[in-house]
Amino acid sequence: MKLMKTLGLGLLAALFAGQAIAQNYKAEYKISTVVGAPFPWGLSAERWAQLVKERTNGRINMKVYPGAQLVGGDQTKEFTAMRQGVIDMAVGSTINWSPQVAELNLFSLPFLMPDHKAIDAITGSEVGKKLFEIIASKDVVPLAWGENGFRELSNSKRDVRTPADLKGLKIRVVGSPLFNETFTALGANPTQMSWADAQPALSTGAVDGQENPLSIFTVAKLHTVGQKHVVLWGYVADPLIFSVNKQVWSTFSPEDQKIVQQAAIEAGQYGKEVARKGITKDDPSTLKEIEALGVTITRLSDAELKAFREATRPVYDKWKTRIGAELVNGAEKAVAESRS
Ligand code: X2X
């Protein structure tokens, strides 16, 4: 009898525990992204959801909402929406969050990062940690880095080899005023708009050009909206950040928190691999594909690159102070060390 009673109580306790989980966890967690699969960005967000589902036996069910649809397409409002809990999770670009997290402008400093090693050096350094601390102080839990990629410039008018070639070109940009200042310094005519608005603007010729990673160029088929001239200048790159609203995070059991974070790290790693495919010296397959579409790809010599760097230097210096000289010094040091 006593045994029965104990068993009965144990069963009750187990039932309550099960119920507690069912009550706390939502039926679905919404992940915001700007682009979905098959863009590397969307693929990495899907991978995150898939790994979490498998490893929690379906306890945590995450779904990707691309097109920044959870914020009506206004991608620069994503961070605020996540902070407020309107969005549970996001795989977001540092550019889109920089209006709210000014320090993330660091990655948009022109010509700070010469190559993929330099990006990894910054995100993997104390600077990367500090940036995560800053995000964590704003009710968002950052879990892992991913990648959108080096942003190459395209336009419908002409090959660009010198800053003078940019003169008067109408270029769509996104994010913070830093982008307006960079393109203004180069003599271009920048206009800020969302990705959703950019594609029709390119197609009607309201703008002449844009800057985005080549994975975005190919998947979005930008050659079909007149973008026939690409210059490989790698002036900035935007990492992605896998993150969860703080309140949502606090409802997850410690075991589930570990699973969600580990899955984000693996999905981020996978996303970096896909984003970097086909655009390196060892594997230029994507570049070849783009050229085969009738697009000219301009490769710059060191001396040509230097002219762009020098033209944008005053913008770099001004924003270095705004972002925080200490943080930017740390990033510069990480980059320098990655070169040696
Ligand atoms: O809007 C863009 O250019 C995009 C898709 O790259 C970002 O969301 C930063």
Tab-separated table of C-alpha atoms and ligand atoms in Angstrom:
chain	number	residue	atom	x	y	z
A	1	MET	CA	0.000	0.000	0.000
A	2	LYS	CA	2.781	2.328	0.997
A	3	LEU	CA	4.611	1.454	-2.217
A	4	MET	CA	1.485	2.190	-4.255
A	5	LYS	CA	1.169	5.583	-2.601
A	6	THR	CA	4.799	6.459	-3.363
A	7	LEU	CA	4.414	5.322	-6.946
A	8	GLY	CA	1.223	7.321	-7.269
A	9	LEU	CA	2.883	10.479	-5.987
A	10	GLY	CA	5.855	9.960	-8.293
A	11	LEU	CA	3.518	9.623	-11.222
A	12	LEU	CA	1.682	12.789	-10.226
A	13	ALA	CA	4.968	14.700	-9.921
A	14	ALA	CA	6.050	13.459	-13.349
A	15	LEU	CA	2.717	14.513	-14.811
A	16	PHE	CA	3.032	18.001	-13.335
A	17	ALA	CA	6.564	18.346	-14.637
A	18	GLY	CA	5.343	17.420	-18.105
A	19	GLN	CA	2.537	19.918	-17.819
A	20	ALA	CA	4.883	22.656	-16.664
A	21	ILE	CA	6.922	22.201	-19.838
A	22	ALA	CA	3.828	22.145	-22.000
A	23	GLN	CA	2.600	25.355	-20.341
A	24	ASN	CA	5.857	27.274	-20.598
A	25	TYR	CA	6.878	26.363	-24.096
A	26	LYS	CA	5.138	27.892	-27.060
A	27	ALA	CA	3.776	25.708	-29.839
A	28	GLU	CA	6.025	27.649	-32.248
A	29	TYR	CA	8.951	30.061	-31.972
A	30	LYS	CA	9.275	32.584	-34.769
A	31	ILE	CA	12.733	33.201	-36.272
A	32	SER	CA	13.055	36.411	-38.279
A	33	THR	CA	15.422	36.648	-41.263
A	34	VAL	CA	15.650	39.027	-44.213
A	35	VAL	CA	16.126	36.281	-46.788
A	36	GLY	CA	15.131	32.616	-46.648
A	37	ALA	CA	16.497	29.448	-48.234
A	38	PRO	CA	18.227	28.913	-50.644
A	39	PHE	CA	20.221	32.001	-49.639
A	40	PRO	CA	23.009	30.838	-47.262
A	41	TRP	CA	21.453	33.077	-44.586
A	42	GLY	CA	18.073	31.318	-44.810
A	43	LEU	CA	19.710	27.899	-45.064
A	44	SER	CA	21.575	28.486	-41.819
A	45	ALA	CA	18.411	29.609	-40.026
A	46	GLU	CA	16.607	26.472	-41.285
A	47	ARG	CA	19.500	24.323	-40.086
A	48	TRP	CA	19.237	25.885	-36.623
A	49	ALA	CA	15.522	25.066	-36.404
A	50	GLN	CA	16.057	21.550	-37.693
A	51	LEU	CA	18.879	20.704	-35.251
A	52	VAL	CA	16.899	22.043	-32.292
A	53	LYS	CA	13.800	20.090	-33.270
A	54	GLU	CA	15.774	16.851	-33.540
A	55	ARG	CA	17.723	17.320	-30.346
A	56	THR	CA	14.751	18.370	-28.198
A	57	ASN	CA	12.522	15.652	-29.648
A	58	GLY	CA	10.198	18.370	-30.877
A	59	ARG	CA	9.916	20.169	-27.508
A	60	ILE	CA	11.139	23.327	-29.211
A	61	ASN	CA	9.608	24.024	-32.575
A	62	MET	CA	11.165	26.960	-34.451
A	63	LYS	CA	9.991	28.341	-37.781
A	64	VAL	CA	11.765	30.725	-40.149
A	65	TYR	CA	9.837	33.817	-41.294
A	66	PRO	CA	11.892	35.345	-44.137
A	67	GLY	CA	11.470	38.701	-45.862
A	68	ALA	CA	11.545	40.502	-42.496
A	69	GLN	CA	7.783	39.821	-42.653
A	70	LEU	CA	7.446	39.869	-38.853
A	71	VAL	CA	8.340	43.582	-39.014
A	72	GLY	CA	6.393	44.345	-42.188
A	73	GLY	CA	9.549	44.176	-44.293
A	74	ASP	CA	11.284	46.904	-42.298
A	75	GLN	CA	14.471	45.010	-41.500
A	76	THR	CA	16.029	47.819	-39.450
A	77	LYS	CA	13.213	47.359	-36.888
A	78	GLU	CA	14.033	43.680	-36.316
A	79	PHE	CA	16.193	44.183	-33.258
A	80	THR	CA	13.617	46.371	-31.519
A	81	ALA	CA	10.870	43.849	-32.269
A	82	MET	CA	12.974	41.030	-30.828
A	83	ARG	CA	13.817	43.127	-27.807
A	84	GLN	CA	10.113	43.727	-27.202
A	85	GLY	CA	9.236	40.059	-27.687
A	86	VAL	CA	7.240	40.590	-30.886
A	87	ILE	CA	9.839	38.285	-32.461
A	88	ASP	CA	11.098	35.277	-30.461
A	89	MET	CA	14.346	34.756	-32.335
A	90	ALA	CA	16.338	36.084	-35.248
A	91	VAL	CA	19.285	35.355	-37.446
A	92	GLY	CA	20.035	39.004	-38.074
A	93	SER	CA	22.618	41.073	-39.910
A	94	THR	CA	24.886	43.430	-37.971
A	95	ILE	CA	23.905	46.099	-40.515
A	96	ASN	CA	20.203	45.833	-39.781
A	97	TRP	CA	20.747	45.973	-36.025
A	98	SER	CA	23.236	48.837	-36.076
A	99	PRO	CA	20.553	51.552	-35.718
A	100	GLN	CA	19.842	50.132	-32.239
A	101	VAL	CA	23.273	48.676	-31.414
A	102	ALA	CA	25.642	51.395	-32.613
A	103	GLU	CA	28.747	49.304	-31.882
A	104	LEU	CA	27.731	46.862	-34.633
A	105	ASN	CA	28.674	49.581	-37.139
A	106	LEU	CA	32.177	48.259	-36.558
A	107	PHE	CA	31.759	45.674	-39.322
A	108	SER	CA	30.645	48.421	-41.718
A	109	LEU	CA	33.830	50.471	-41.337
A	110	PRO	CA	35.129	50.610	-44.906
A	111	PHE	CA	38.090	48.328	-45.607
A	112	LEU	CA	38.594	47.207	-41.998
A	113	MET	CA	38.462	43.509	-42.943
A	114	PRO	CA	40.539	42.335	-45.915
A	115	ASP	CA	39.429	38.696	-45.940
A	116	HIS	CA	37.432	35.934	-44.240
A	117	LYS	CA	40.233	35.313	-41.761
A	118	ALA	CA	39.900	38.891	-40.597
A	119	ILE	CA	36.152	38.528	-39.960
A	120	ASP	CA	36.740	35.389	-37.910
A	121	ALA	CA	39.580	37.088	-36.047
A	122	ILE	CA	37.250	39.874	-34.915
A	123	THR	CA	34.208	37.751	-34.051
A	124	GLY	CA	36.435	35.259	-32.220
A	125	SER	CA	38.275	37.933	-30.226
A	126	GLU	CA	37.525	39.936	-27.084
A	127	VAL	CA	35.819	42.426	-29.410
A	128	GLY	CA	33.336	39.751	-30.489
A	129	LYS	CA	32.689	38.908	-26.838
A	130	LYS	CA	32.207	42.565	-25.967
A	131	LEU	CA	29.698	42.991	-28.792
A	132	PHE	CA	27.724	40.015	-27.456
A	133	GLU	CA	27.770	41.594	-23.981
A	134	ILE	CA	26.379	44.816	-25.397
A	135	ILE	CA	23.572	42.912	-27.148
A	136	ALA	CA	22.873	40.918	-23.973
A	137	SER	CA	22.449	44.197	-22.074
A	138	LYS	CA	19.536	45.003	-24.413
A	139	ASP	CA	17.239	42.044	-23.567
A	140	VAL	CA	18.479	39.863	-26.425
A	141	VAL	CA	20.568	36.733	-25.901
A	142	PRO	CA	23.210	36.343	-28.640
A	143	LEU	CA	24.254	32.742	-29.211
A	144	ALA	CA	26.480	32.429	-32.277
A	145	TRP	CA	27.941	34.165	-35.331
A	146	GLY	CA	26.924	33.379	-38.890
A	147	GLU	CA	27.564	35.184	-42.159
A	148	ASN	CA	25.928	37.193	-44.900
A	149	GLY	CA	29.299	38.058	-46.424
A	150	PHE	CA	31.537	40.526	-48.211
A	151	ARG	CA	29.424	43.129	-49.911
A	152	GLU	CA	30.430	43.663	-53.522
A	153	LEU	CA	29.123	46.585	-55.529
A	154	SER	CA	27.032	46.115	-58.660
A	155	ASN	CA	25.430	48.589	-61.053
A	156	SER	CA	23.693	48.824	-64.401
A	157	LYS	CA	25.804	51.611	-65.925
A	158	ARG	CA	29.532	50.880	-66.068
A	159	ASP	CA	32.537	49.055	-64.731
A	160	VAL	CA	33.885	50.612	-61.560
A	161	ARG	CA	37.642	50.776	-61.154
A	162	THR	CA	38.163	54.137	-59.443
A	163	PRO	CA	36.084	56.300	-57.104
A	164	ALA	CA	35.540	58.631	-60.078
A	165	ASP	CA	33.616	55.817	-61.833
A	166	LEU	CA	31.068	55.974	-58.998
A	167	LYS	CA	30.332	59.628	-59.582
A	168	GLY	CA	26.607	60.304	-59.667
A	169	LEU	CA	25.587	56.620	-59.553
A	170	LYS	CA	22.408	56.097	-57.540
A	171	ILE	CA	23.213	53.316	-55.090
A	172	ARG	CA	20.708	51.581	-52.839
A	173	VAL	CA	22.056	51.117	-49.310
A	174	VAL	CA	20.579	49.744	-46.102
A	175	GLY	CA	21.064	50.347	-42.404
A	176	SER	CA	22.852	53.129	-40.646
A	177	PRO	CA	23.957	56.595	-41.811
A	178	LEU	CA	27.493	55.220	-42.067
A	179	PHE	CA	26.544	53.768	-45.471
A	180	ASN	CA	25.244	57.106	-46.719
A	181	GLU	CA	28.464	58.768	-45.649
A	182	THR	CA	30.696	56.123	-47.250
A	183	PHE	CA	28.987	56.372	-50.632
A	184	THR	CA	28.774	60.144	-50.472
A	185	ALA	CA	32.534	60.269	-49.797
A	186	LEU	CA	33.012	58.200	-52.961
A	187	GLY	CA	30.991	60.650	-55.037
A	188	ALA	CA	27.977	58.371	-55.466
A	189	ASN	CA	24.379	59.183	-54.684
A	190	PRO	CA	23.185	56.742	-51.962
A	191	THR	CA	19.540	56.050	-51.098
A	192	GLN	CA	18.521	54.062	-48.063
A	193	MET	CA	15.788	51.449	-48.517
A	194	SER	CA	14.818	47.947	-47.432
A	195	TRP	CA	15.749	44.845	-49.395
A	196	ALA	CA	12.072	44.409	-50.284
A	197	ASP	CA	12.046	47.850	-51.920
A	198	ALA	CA	15.494	47.462	-53.471
A	199	GLN	CA	14.559	44.865	-56.060
A	200	PRO	CA	11.727	46.853	-57.703
A	201	ALA	CA	13.890	50.000	-57.498
A	202	LEU	CA	16.657	48.212	-59.403
A	203	SER	CA	14.260	46.818	-61.938
A	204	THR	CA	12.633	50.178	-62.773
A	205	GLY	CA	15.995	51.940	-62.785
A	206	ALA	CA	15.015	54.173	-59.852
A	207	VAL	CA	18.468	53.219	-58.568
A	208	ASP	CA	21.506	52.194	-60.643
A	209	GLY	CA	23.225	49.880	-58.221
A	210	GLN	CA	23.445	48.113	-54.898
A	211	GLU	CA	25.924	46.321	-52.663
A	212	ASN	CA	25.388	42.797	-51.356
A	213	PRO	CA	27.242	39.499	-51.025
A	214	LEU	CA	27.526	37.541	-54.274
A	215	SER	CA	25.363	34.767	-52.806
A	216	ILE	CA	22.557	37.339	-52.658
A	217	PHE	CA	23.404	38.526	-56.189
A	218	THR	CA	23.097	35.029	-57.663
A	219	VAL	CA	20.093	33.698	-55.741
A	220	ALA	CA	18.148	36.950	-56.295
A	221	LYS	CA	19.268	36.896	-59.974
A	222	LEU	CA	20.269	40.547	-59.922
A	223	HIS	CA	21.596	40.267	-63.477
A	224	THR	CA	17.932	40.140	-64.548
A	225	VAL	CA	17.370	43.611	-63.077
A	226	GLY	CA	20.136	45.204	-65.111
A	227	GLN	CA	23.054	44.603	-62.760
A	228	LYS	CA	25.735	43.889	-65.368
A	229	HIS	CA	28.806	45.357	-63.647
A	230	VAL	CA	30.248	43.932	-60.432
A	231	VAL	CA	33.395	45.125	-58.717
A	232	LEU	CA	35.147	42.918	-56.159
A	233	TRP	CA	36.209	45.458	-53.563
A	234	GLY	CA	35.155	43.670	-50.344
A	235	TYR	CA	34.754	47.008	-48.590
A	236	VAL	CA	32.627	45.622	-45.718
A	237	ALA	CA	31.149	42.291	-44.643
A	238	ASP	CA	28.134	41.653	-42.433
A	239	PRO	CA	28.232	38.776	-39.982
A	240	LEU	CA	24.892	37.371	-38.833
A	241	ILE	CA	23.972	36.860	-35.198
A	242	PHE	CA	21.800	33.972	-33.996
A	243	SER	CA	19.801	35.219	-31.039
A	244	VAL	CA	16.779	34.770	-28.793
A	245	ASN	CA	14.577	37.219	-26.894
A	246	LYS	CA	15.681	37.222	-23.249
A	247	GLN	CA	12.289	36.404	-21.768
A	248	VAL	CA	11.804	33.471	-24.151
A	249	TRP	CA	15.312	32.268	-23.300
A	250	SER	CA	14.517	32.297	-19.577
A	251	THR	CA	11.619	29.882	-20.105
A	252	PHE	CA	13.917	27.207	-21.577
A	253	SER	CA	15.335	24.573	-19.225
A	254	PRO	CA	19.135	24.709	-18.800
A	255	GLU	CA	19.367	21.529	-20.858
A	256	ASP	CA	17.344	23.051	-23.684
A	257	GLN	CA	19.326	26.311	-23.537
A	258	LYS	CA	22.464	24.273	-24.160
A	259	ILE	CA	20.875	22.500	-27.099
A	260	VAL	CA	19.624	25.745	-28.666
A	261	GLN	CA	23.030	27.413	-28.320
A	262	GLN	CA	25.051	24.451	-29.598
A	263	ALA	CA	22.703	24.144	-32.583
A	264	ALA	CA	23.158	27.878	-33.318
A	265	ILE	CA	26.944	27.481	-33.258
A	266	GLU	CA	26.792	24.564	-35.689
A	267	ALA	CA	24.250	26.259	-37.961
A	268	GLY	CA	26.403	29.408	-37.974
A	269	GLN	CA	29.464	27.409	-38.959
A	270	TYR	CA	27.502	25.738	-41.730
A	271	GLY	CA	26.166	29.123	-42.882
A	272	LYS	CA	29.697	30.540	-43.080
A	273	GLU	CA	30.799	27.607	-45.220
A	274	VAL	CA	27.927	28.047	-47.666
A	275	ALA	CA	28.341	31.827	-47.782
A	276	ARG	CA	32.054	31.527	-48.583
A	277	LYS	CA	31.684	28.900	-51.255
A	278	GLY	CA	32.628	29.807	-54.811
A	279	ILE	CA	34.112	33.245	-54.127
A	280	THR	CA	37.668	32.446	-53.060
A	281	LYS	CA	40.913	32.130	-54.992
A	282	ASP	CA	40.826	28.350	-54.515
A	283	ASP	CA	37.188	28.048	-55.542
A	284	PRO	CA	36.018	30.836	-57.893
A	285	SER	CA	33.047	28.813	-59.210
A	286	THR	CA	30.408	31.408	-58.279
A	287	LEU	CA	32.430	34.156	-59.974
A	288	LYS	CA	32.571	32.048	-63.141
A	289	GLU	CA	28.813	31.460	-62.994
A	290	ILE	CA	28.156	35.175	-62.694
A	291	GLU	CA	30.444	35.983	-65.624
A	292	ALA	CA	28.650	33.358	-67.679
A	293	LEU	CA	25.460	35.419	-67.177
A	294	GLY	CA	27.013	38.283	-69.135
A	295	VAL	CA	28.104	40.228	-66.069
A	296	THR	CA	31.536	41.903	-66.002
A	297	ILE	CA	33.484	41.240	-62.827
A	298	THR	CA	36.151	43.840	-62.112
A	299	ARG	CA	39.080	42.783	-59.932
A	300	LEU	CA	41.091	45.613	-58.396
A	301	SER	CA	44.848	45.823	-57.936
A	302	ASP	CA	46.214	46.844	-54.543
A	303	ALA	CA	46.885	50.343	-55.858
A	304	GLU	CA	43.299	50.635	-57.149
A	305	LEU	CA	41.901	49.428	-53.829
A	306	LYS	CA	44.016	51.975	-52.018
A	307	ALA	CA	42.247	54.824	-53.812
A	308	PHE	CA	38.881	53.619	-52.426
A	309	ARG	CA	40.370	53.187	-48.966
A	310	GLU	CA	41.805	56.684	-48.980
A	311	ALA	CA	38.591	58.278	-50.230
A	312	THR	CA	36.621	56.693	-47.378
A	313	ARG	CA	39.225	57.223	-44.652
A	314	PRO	CA	37.607	60.361	-43.159
A	315	VAL	CA	34.345	58.404	-42.748
A	316	TYR	CA	36.254	55.565	-41.071
A	317	ASP	CA	37.944	57.943	-38.652
A	318	LYS	CA	34.732	59.749	-37.767
A	319	TRP	CA	32.844	56.512	-37.133
A	320	LYS	CA	35.706	54.961	-35.225
A	321	THR	CA	35.105	57.579	-32.538
A	322	ARG	CA	31.348	57.031	-32.640
A	323	ILE	CA	31.607	53.257	-32.344
A	324	GLY	CA	34.247	53.532	-29.624
A	325	ALA	CA	37.960	53.893	-30.332
A	326	GLU	CA	38.855	51.143	-27.870
A	327	LEU	CA	36.587	48.627	-29.546
A	328	VAL	CA	37.819	49.532	-33.033
A	329	ASN	CA	41.470	49.429	-31.886
A	330	GLY	CA	40.793	45.911	-30.611
A	331	ALA	CA	39.311	44.934	-33.978
A	332	GLU	CA	42.250	46.437	-35.877
A	333	LYS	CA	44.644	44.513	-33.653
A	334	ALA	CA	42.742	41.250	-34.216
A	335	VAL	CA	42.891	41.830	-37.975
A	336	ALA	CA	46.618	42.649	-37.900
A	337	GLU	CA	47.309	39.464	-35.926
A	338	SER	CA	45.306	37.410	-38.398
A	339	ARG	CA	47.637	38.612	-41.187
A	340	SER	CA	50.839	37.422	-39.586
B	1	X2X	O1	19.228	44.358	-47.321
B	1	X2X	C1	20.289	43.832	-47.617
B	1	X2X	O2	21.083	44.337	-48.409
B	1	X2X	C2	20.653	42.523	-46.969
B	1	X2X	C3	19.712	41.462	-47.472
B	1	X2X	O3	21.953	42.174	-47.295
B	1	X2X	C4	20.554	42.738	-45.499
B	1	X2X	O4	19.573	42.426	-44.875
B	1	X2X	C5	21.664	43.417	-44.809
